[in-house]
PDB file of C-alpha atoms and ligand atoms in Angstrom:
ATOM      1  CA  MET A   1       0.000   0.000   0.000  1.00 86.00           C
ATOM      2  CA  ARG A   2       1.173   3.517  -0.771  1.00 97.00           C
ATOM      3  CA  LYS A   3       1.049   4.926   2.757  1.00 98.00           C
ATOM      4  CA  ALA A   4       3.312   7.111   4.867  1.00 98.00           C
ATOM      5  CA  SER A   5       3.481   8.549   8.365  1.00 98.00           C
ATOM      6  CA  ILE A   6       5.604  11.575   9.169  1.00 98.00           C
ATOM      7  CA  THR A   7       6.272  13.194  12.518  1.00 98.00           C
ATOM      8  CA  ARG A   8       7.996  16.552  12.481  1.00 98.00           C
ATOM      9  CA  ASN A   9       8.791  18.428  15.689  1.00 98.00           C
ATOM     10  CA  THR A  10      10.520  21.773  15.977  1.00 97.00           C
ATOM     11  CA  ALA A  11      10.517  24.576  18.535  1.00 97.00           C
ATOM     12  CA  GLU A  12       7.781  26.204  16.432  1.00 97.00           C
ATOM     13  CA  THR A  13       5.482  23.323  15.451  1.00 98.00           C
ATOM     14  CA  GLN A  14       4.655  19.712  16.271  1.00 98.00           C
ATOM     15  CA  ILE A  15       3.098  17.908  13.329  1.00 98.00           C
ATOM     16  CA  THR A  16       2.006  14.404  12.443  1.00 98.00           C
ATOM     17  CA  VAL A  17       0.804  13.423   8.982  1.00 98.00           C
ATOM     18  CA  ASP A  18      -0.679  10.074   7.984  1.00 98.00           C
ATOM     19  CA  ILE A  19      -1.661   9.521   4.363  1.00 98.00           C
ATOM     20  CA  ASN A  20      -2.831   6.758   2.073  1.00 98.00           C
ATOM     21  CA  LEU A  21      -2.519   7.583  -1.619  1.00 98.00           C
ATOM     22  CA  ASP A  22      -4.939   4.788  -2.521  1.00 97.00           C
ATOM     23  CA  GLY A  23      -7.693   6.038  -0.274  1.00 97.00           C
ATOM     24  CA  THR A  24     -11.196   7.344  -0.734  1.00 98.00           C
ATOM     25  CA  GLY A  25     -10.607  10.966   0.254  1.00 98.00           C
ATOM     26  CA  SER A  26     -11.464  10.548   3.914  1.00 98.00           C
ATOM     27  CA  TYR A  27      -9.865  13.069   6.210  1.00 98.00           C
ATOM     28  CA  ASP A  28      -9.418  14.274   9.774  1.00 98.00           C
ATOM     29  CA  ASN A  29      -7.322  17.420   9.754  1.00 98.00           C
ATOM     30  CA  GLN A  30      -6.811  19.565  12.846  1.00 98.00           C
ATOM     31  CA  THR A  31      -4.138  22.225  12.686  1.00 98.00           C
ATOM     32  CA  GLY A  32      -5.575  24.907  14.928  1.00 98.00           C
ATOM     33  CA  VAL A  33      -6.086  27.090  11.837  1.00 98.00           C
ATOM     34  CA  GLY A  34      -9.715  26.778  10.805  1.00 98.00           C
ATOM     35  CA  PHE A  35      -9.502  28.000   7.228  1.00 98.00           C
ATOM     36  CA  PHE A  36      -6.403  25.869   6.612  1.00 98.00           C
ATOM     37  CA  ASP A  37      -8.234  22.762   7.900  1.00 98.00           C
ATOM     38  CA  HIS A  38     -10.989  23.539   5.378  1.00 98.00           C
ATOM     39  CA  MET A  39      -8.366  23.672   2.595  1.00 98.00           C
ATOM     40  CA  LEU A  40      -6.619  20.441   3.684  1.00 98.00           C
ATOM     41  CA  ASP A  41     -10.011  18.716   3.726  1.00 98.00           C
ATOM     42  CA  GLN A  42     -10.520  19.819   0.100  1.00 98.00           C
ATOM     43  CA  LEU A  43      -7.052  18.567  -0.819  1.00 98.00           C
ATOM     44  CA  SER A  44      -7.880  15.147   0.597  1.00 98.00           C
ATOM     45  CA  ARG A  45     -11.398  14.892  -0.780  1.00 98.00           C
ATOM     46  CA  HIS A  46     -10.461  15.817  -4.333  1.00 98.00           C
ATOM     47  CA  SER A  47      -7.183  13.887  -4.520  1.00 98.00           C
ATOM     48  CA  LEU A  48      -8.721  10.774  -2.896  1.00 98.00           C
ATOM     49  CA  ILE A  49      -5.697  10.728  -0.587  1.00 98.00           C
ATOM     50  CA  ASP A  50      -6.791   9.720   2.905  1.00 98.00           C
ATOM     51  CA  MET A  51      -5.298  12.289   5.241  1.00 98.00           C
ATOM     52  CA  THR A  52      -5.001  12.596   9.007  1.00 98.00           C
ATOM     53  CA  ILE A  53      -3.082  15.666  10.102  1.00 98.00           C
ATOM     54  CA  ARG A  54      -2.442  17.037  13.568  1.00 98.00           C
ATOM     55  CA  ALA A  55      -0.534  20.260  14.025  1.00 98.00           C
ATOM     56  CA  LYS A  56       0.212  22.288  17.119  1.00 98.00           C
ATOM     57  CA  GLY A  57       1.991  25.469  16.184  1.00 98.00           C
ATOM     58  CA  ASP A  58       2.904  28.879  17.479  1.00 98.00           C
ATOM     59  CA  THR A  59      -0.351  30.410  16.253  1.00 97.00           C
ATOM     60  CA  HIS A  60      -0.138  33.001  19.023  1.00 96.00           C
ATOM     61  CA  ILE A  61       2.421  34.634  16.703  1.00 96.00           C
ATOM     62  CA  ASP A  62       0.603  33.960  13.448  1.00 97.00           C
ATOM     63  CA  ASP A  63      -0.285  30.973  11.242  1.00 98.00           C
ATOM     64  CA  HIS A  64       2.868  31.091   9.140  1.00 98.00           C
ATOM     65  CA  HIS A  65       4.950  28.334  10.759  1.00 98.00           C
ATOM     66  CA  THR A  66       1.974  26.013  11.154  1.00 98.00           C
ATOM     67  CA  VAL A  67       0.936  26.296   7.497  1.00 98.00           C
ATOM     68  CA  GLU A  68       4.464  26.096   6.097  1.00 98.00           C
ATOM     69  CA  ASP A  69       5.554  23.194   8.304  1.00 98.00           C
ATOM     70  CA  THR A  70       2.389  21.233   7.526  1.00 98.00           C
ATOM     71  CA  GLY A  71       3.280  21.677   3.859  1.00 98.00           C
ATOM     72  CA  ILE A  72       6.767  20.348   4.569  1.00 98.00           C
ATOM     73  CA  ALA A  73       5.485  17.288   6.452  1.00 98.00           C
ATOM     74  CA  LEU A  74       2.771  16.549   3.883  1.00 98.00           C
ATOM     75  CA  GLY A  75       5.329  16.874   1.072  1.00 98.00           C
ATOM     76  CA  GLN A  76       7.657  14.450   2.882  1.00 98.00           C
ATOM     77  CA  ALA A  77       4.773  12.023   3.336  1.00 98.00           C
ATOM     78  CA  LEU A  78       3.836  12.236  -0.346  1.00 98.00           C
ATOM     79  CA  ALA A  79       7.406  11.592  -1.485  1.00 98.00           C
ATOM     80  CA  GLN A  80       7.686   8.622   0.865  1.00 98.00           C
ATOM     81  CA  ALA A  81       4.293   7.122  -0.022  1.00 98.00           C
ATOM     82  CA  VAL A  82       4.749   7.362  -3.793  1.00 97.00           C
ATOM     83  CA  GLY A  83       7.928   5.298  -3.418  1.00 94.00           C
ATOM     84  CA  ASP A  84       9.713   4.299  -6.624  1.00 92.00           C
ATOM     85  CA  LYS A  85       6.903   5.752  -8.798  1.00 94.00           C
ATOM     86  CA  LYS A  86       6.586   2.632 -10.912  1.00 92.00           C
ATOM     87  CA  GLY A  87       3.412   2.566 -12.962  1.00 94.00           C
ATOM     88  CA  ILE A  88       2.172   6.053 -12.119  1.00 96.00           C
ATOM     89  CA  TYR A  89       0.929   8.572 -14.693  1.00 96.00           C
ATOM     90  CA  ARG A  90       3.459  11.065 -13.251  1.00 97.00           C
ATOM     91  CA  TYR A  91       1.882  14.137 -14.871  1.00 98.00           C
ATOM     92  CA  GLY A  92      -1.363  15.765 -13.856  1.00 98.00           C
ATOM     93  CA  HIS A  93      -3.326  18.835 -14.826  1.00 98.00           C
ATOM     94  CA  PHE A  94      -6.684  20.280 -13.972  1.00 98.00           C
ATOM     95  CA  ALA A  95      -8.487  23.515 -14.759  1.00 98.00           C
ATOM     96  CA  LEU A  96     -10.983  23.959 -11.955  1.00 98.00           C
ATOM     97  CA  ALA A  97     -13.932  26.336 -12.003  1.00 98.00           C
ATOM     98  CA  MET A  98     -15.493  27.619  -8.803  1.00 98.00           C
ATOM     99  CA  ASP A  99     -18.065  30.366  -9.251  1.00 98.00           C
ATOM    100  CA  ASP A 100     -16.083  33.471 -10.330  1.00 98.00           C
ATOM    101  CA  THR A 101     -12.740  31.684 -10.170  1.00 98.00           C
ATOM    102  CA  GLN A 102     -10.758  29.410 -12.439  1.00 98.00           C
ATOM    103  CA  ILE A 103      -7.443  27.940 -11.347  1.00 98.00           C
ATOM    104  CA  SER A 104      -5.297  25.888 -13.676  1.00 98.00           C
ATOM    105  CA  THR A 105      -2.696  23.443 -12.354  1.00 99.00           C
ATOM    106  CA  ALA A 106      -0.037  21.471 -14.209  1.00 99.00           C
ATOM    107  CA  LEU A 107       2.294  19.262 -12.203  1.00 98.00           C
ATOM    108  CA  ASP A 108       5.001  16.653 -12.583  1.00 98.00           C
ATOM    109  CA  LEU A 109       6.030  14.226  -9.832  1.00 98.00           C
ATOM    110  CA  SER A 110       9.537  14.771 -11.107  1.00 95.00           C
ATOM    111  CA  ALA A 111      11.702  14.878  -7.956  1.00 95.00           C
ATOM    112  CA  ARG A 112      12.672  18.310  -9.329  1.00 97.00           C
ATOM    113  CA  PRO A 113      10.934  20.775  -7.040  1.00 98.00           C
ATOM    114  CA  PHE A 114       9.876  23.944  -8.808  1.00 98.00           C
ATOM    115  CA  LEU A 115       6.954  26.207  -8.024  1.00 98.00           C
ATOM    116  CA  VAL A 116       5.428  28.564 -10.545  1.00 98.00           C
ATOM    117  CA  TRP A 117       2.770  30.531  -8.699  1.00 98.00           C
ATOM    118  CA  ASN A 118       0.681  33.045 -10.617  1.00 98.00           C
ATOM    119  CA  VAL A 119      -2.116  33.455  -8.109  1.00 98.00           C
ATOM    120  CA  GLU A 120      -2.885  36.900  -6.761  1.00 98.00           C
ATOM    121  CA  PHE A 121      -5.450  37.546  -4.070  1.00 98.00           C
ATOM    122  CA  PRO A 122      -7.588  40.688  -3.999  1.00 98.00           C
ATOM    123  CA  THR A 123      -7.473  40.756  -0.180  1.00 98.00           C
ATOM    124  CA  ALA A 124      -4.676  40.131   2.353  1.00 98.00           C
ATOM    125  CA  LYS A 125      -6.959  38.123   4.624  1.00 98.00           C
ATOM    126  CA  ILE A 126      -9.682  35.473   4.492  1.00 98.00           C
ATOM    127  CA  GLY A 127     -11.206  35.905   7.923  1.00 97.00           C
ATOM    128  CA  THR A 128      -8.099  35.765  10.136  1.00 97.00           C
ATOM    129  CA  PHE A 129      -6.088  33.765   7.576  1.00 98.00           C
ATOM    130  CA  ASP A 130      -3.281  35.477   5.638  1.00 98.00           C
ATOM    131  CA  THR A 131      -3.797  34.774   1.928  1.00 98.00           C
ATOM    132  CA  GLU A 132      -0.026  34.893   1.309  1.00 98.00           C
ATOM    133  CA  LEU A 133       0.236  31.615   3.255  1.00 98.00           C
ATOM    134  CA  VAL A 134      -1.425  29.692   0.418  1.00 98.00           C
ATOM    135  CA  ARG A 135       1.717  30.182  -1.638  1.00 98.00           C
ATOM    136  CA  GLU A 136       3.895  29.275   1.366  1.00 98.00           C
ATOM    137  CA  PHE A 137       2.039  25.975   1.707  1.00 99.00           C
ATOM    138  CA  PHE A 138       2.439  25.026  -1.939  1.00 99.00           C
ATOM    139  CA  GLN A 139       6.091  26.106  -1.953  1.00 98.00           C
ATOM    140  CA  ALA A 140       6.747  23.715   0.939  1.00 98.00           C
ATOM    141  CA  LEU A 141       4.691  20.935  -0.665  1.00 98.00           C
ATOM    142  CA  SER A 142       6.563  21.327  -3.959  1.00 98.00           C
ATOM    143  CA  THR A 143      10.006  21.415  -2.347  1.00 98.00           C
ATOM    144  CA  HIS A 144       9.533  18.470   0.000  1.00 98.00           C
ATOM    145  CA  GLY A 145       7.239  16.437  -2.250  1.00 98.00           C
ATOM    146  CA  GLY A 146       9.622  16.712  -5.217  1.00 98.00           C
ATOM    147  CA  ILE A 147       6.906  18.256  -7.350  1.00 98.00           C
ATOM    148  CA  THR A 148       7.219  20.578 -10.318  1.00 98.00           C
ATOM    149  CA  LEU A 149       4.087  22.564  -9.603  1.00 98.00           C
ATOM    150  CA  HIS A 150       2.594  25.280 -11.775  1.00 99.00           C
ATOM    151  CA  VAL A 151      -0.528  27.018 -10.506  1.00 99.00           C
ATOM    152  CA  ASP A 152      -2.143  29.832 -12.466  1.00 99.00           C
ATOM    153  CA  LYS A 153      -5.160  31.933 -11.691  1.00 98.00           C
ATOM    154  CA  VAL A 154      -7.020  32.332 -14.968  1.00 98.00           C
ATOM    155  CA  HIS A 155      -9.536  34.627 -13.282  1.00 98.00           C
ATOM    156  CA  GLY A 156     -11.200  35.151  -9.931  1.00 98.00           C
ATOM    157  CA  ILE A 157     -12.283  37.977  -7.660  1.00 98.00           C
ATOM    158  CA  ASN A 158     -13.137  36.295  -4.346  1.00 98.00           C
ATOM    159  CA  SER A 159     -10.228  35.335  -2.093  1.00 98.00           C
ATOM    160  CA  HIS A 160     -12.002  32.381  -0.463  1.00 98.00           C
ATOM    161  CA  HIS A 161     -12.858  30.970  -3.898  1.00 98.00           C
ATOM    162  CA  ILE A 162      -9.343  31.594  -5.211  1.00 98.00           C
ATOM    163  CA  ALA A 163      -7.709  29.729  -2.308  1.00 98.00           C
ATOM    164  CA  GLU A 164     -10.217  26.896  -2.379  1.00 98.00           C
ATOM    165  CA  ALA A 165     -10.046  26.499  -6.164  1.00 98.00           C
ATOM    166  CA  ALA A 166      -6.235  26.352  -5.919  1.00 99.00           C
ATOM    167  CA  PHE A 167      -6.368  23.514  -3.389  1.00 99.00           C
ATOM    168  CA  LYS A 168      -9.013  21.636  -5.390  1.00 98.00           C
ATOM    169  CA  SER A 169      -7.201  22.109  -8.685  1.00 99.00           C
ATOM    170  CA  VAL A 170      -3.915  20.833  -7.232  1.00 99.00           C
ATOM    171  CA  ALA A 171      -5.815  17.959  -5.608  1.00 98.00           C
ATOM    172  CA  ARG A 172      -7.363  16.849  -8.906  1.00 98.00           C
ATOM    173  CA  ALA A 173      -4.051  17.145 -10.722  1.00 98.00           C
ATOM    174  CA  LEU A 174      -2.344  15.114  -7.980  1.00 98.00           C
ATOM    175  CA  ARG A 175      -5.022  12.450  -8.277  1.00 98.00           C
ATOM    176  CA  MET A 176      -4.320  12.141 -11.986  1.00 98.00           C
ATOM    177  CA  ALA A 177      -0.525  12.019 -11.539  1.00 98.00           C
ATOM    178  CA  LEU A 178      -0.643   9.461  -8.714  1.00 98.00           C
ATOM    179  CA  GLU A 179      -3.032   7.127 -10.516  1.00 97.00           C
ATOM    180  CA  ILE A 180      -1.627   3.812 -11.713  1.00 95.00           C
ATOM    181  CA  ASP A 181      -1.510   3.604 -15.504  1.00 93.00           C
ATOM    182  CA  PRO A 182      -2.546   0.052 -16.477  1.00 91.00           C
ATOM    183  CA  ARG A 183      -0.432   0.284 -19.661  1.00 90.00           C
ATOM    184  CA  MET A 184       2.691   1.193 -17.667  1.00 85.00           C
ATOM    185  CA  ALA A 185       2.519  -1.779 -15.282  1.00 77.00           C
ATOM    186  CA  ASP A 186       5.837  -1.954 -13.421  1.00 80.00           C
ATOM    187  CA  SER A 187       7.767   0.469 -15.574  1.00 85.00           C
ATOM    188  CA  LEU A 188       8.839   4.026 -14.830  1.00 85.00           C
ATOM    189  CA  PRO A 189       7.309   6.922 -16.788  1.00 83.00           C
ATOM    190  CA  SER A 190      10.772   8.229 -17.681  1.00 86.00           C
ATOM    191  CA  THR A 191      13.443   7.425 -20.301  1.00 84.00           C
ATOM    192  CA  LYS A 192      16.141   8.136 -17.706  1.00 82.00           C
ATOM    193  CA  GLY A 193      15.486   4.963 -15.744  1.00 82.00           C
ATOM    194  CA  ALA A 194      15.048   6.951 -12.553  1.00 82.00           C
ATOM    195  CA  LEU A 195      12.597   9.510 -11.303  1.00 83.00           C
TER     196      LEU A 195
HETATM  197 MN1   MN B 201     -15.158  27.095   1.180  1.00 72.66          MN
END
């Protein structure tokens, strides 16, 4: 089974992540940051990755460390769970519409972390949540998950929709990339012999 458990403890955050790539999109995410939990739930539901996340962070300062470090731990879990990548589609893309917003994602489970982030928010906050942290999360996920990740806002005027569409779009693209390609069987989707 393609599962992983990661525990990551620092002076700023204590985080555990349990995932199953071959899940049904069931989730139980509690980070102490309400809006972020809502986004992680979307990521699980739309990727079909089962996800249990617990984070205790220094949210008395702000949500930055908690969001970033959860991205790091989730990226590490993804990289571990996907293993040798035999048989996977590797690439994923999804243009996701949500009311006023469209977010387009293209990604490659390449082991070459690279984030292209063309997503601007019209407001600095969603409730108490800093919108700039959405990018911080995906930067950490890309770096530690070994993902070439391109996320573009095609259009959108509502910050909640923009953030949520980004998480859902990445989730759907991840689902596609992680899926087992029946024509690839036990081979690697690369001519290099390693990925
Ligand atoms: Mn919502």
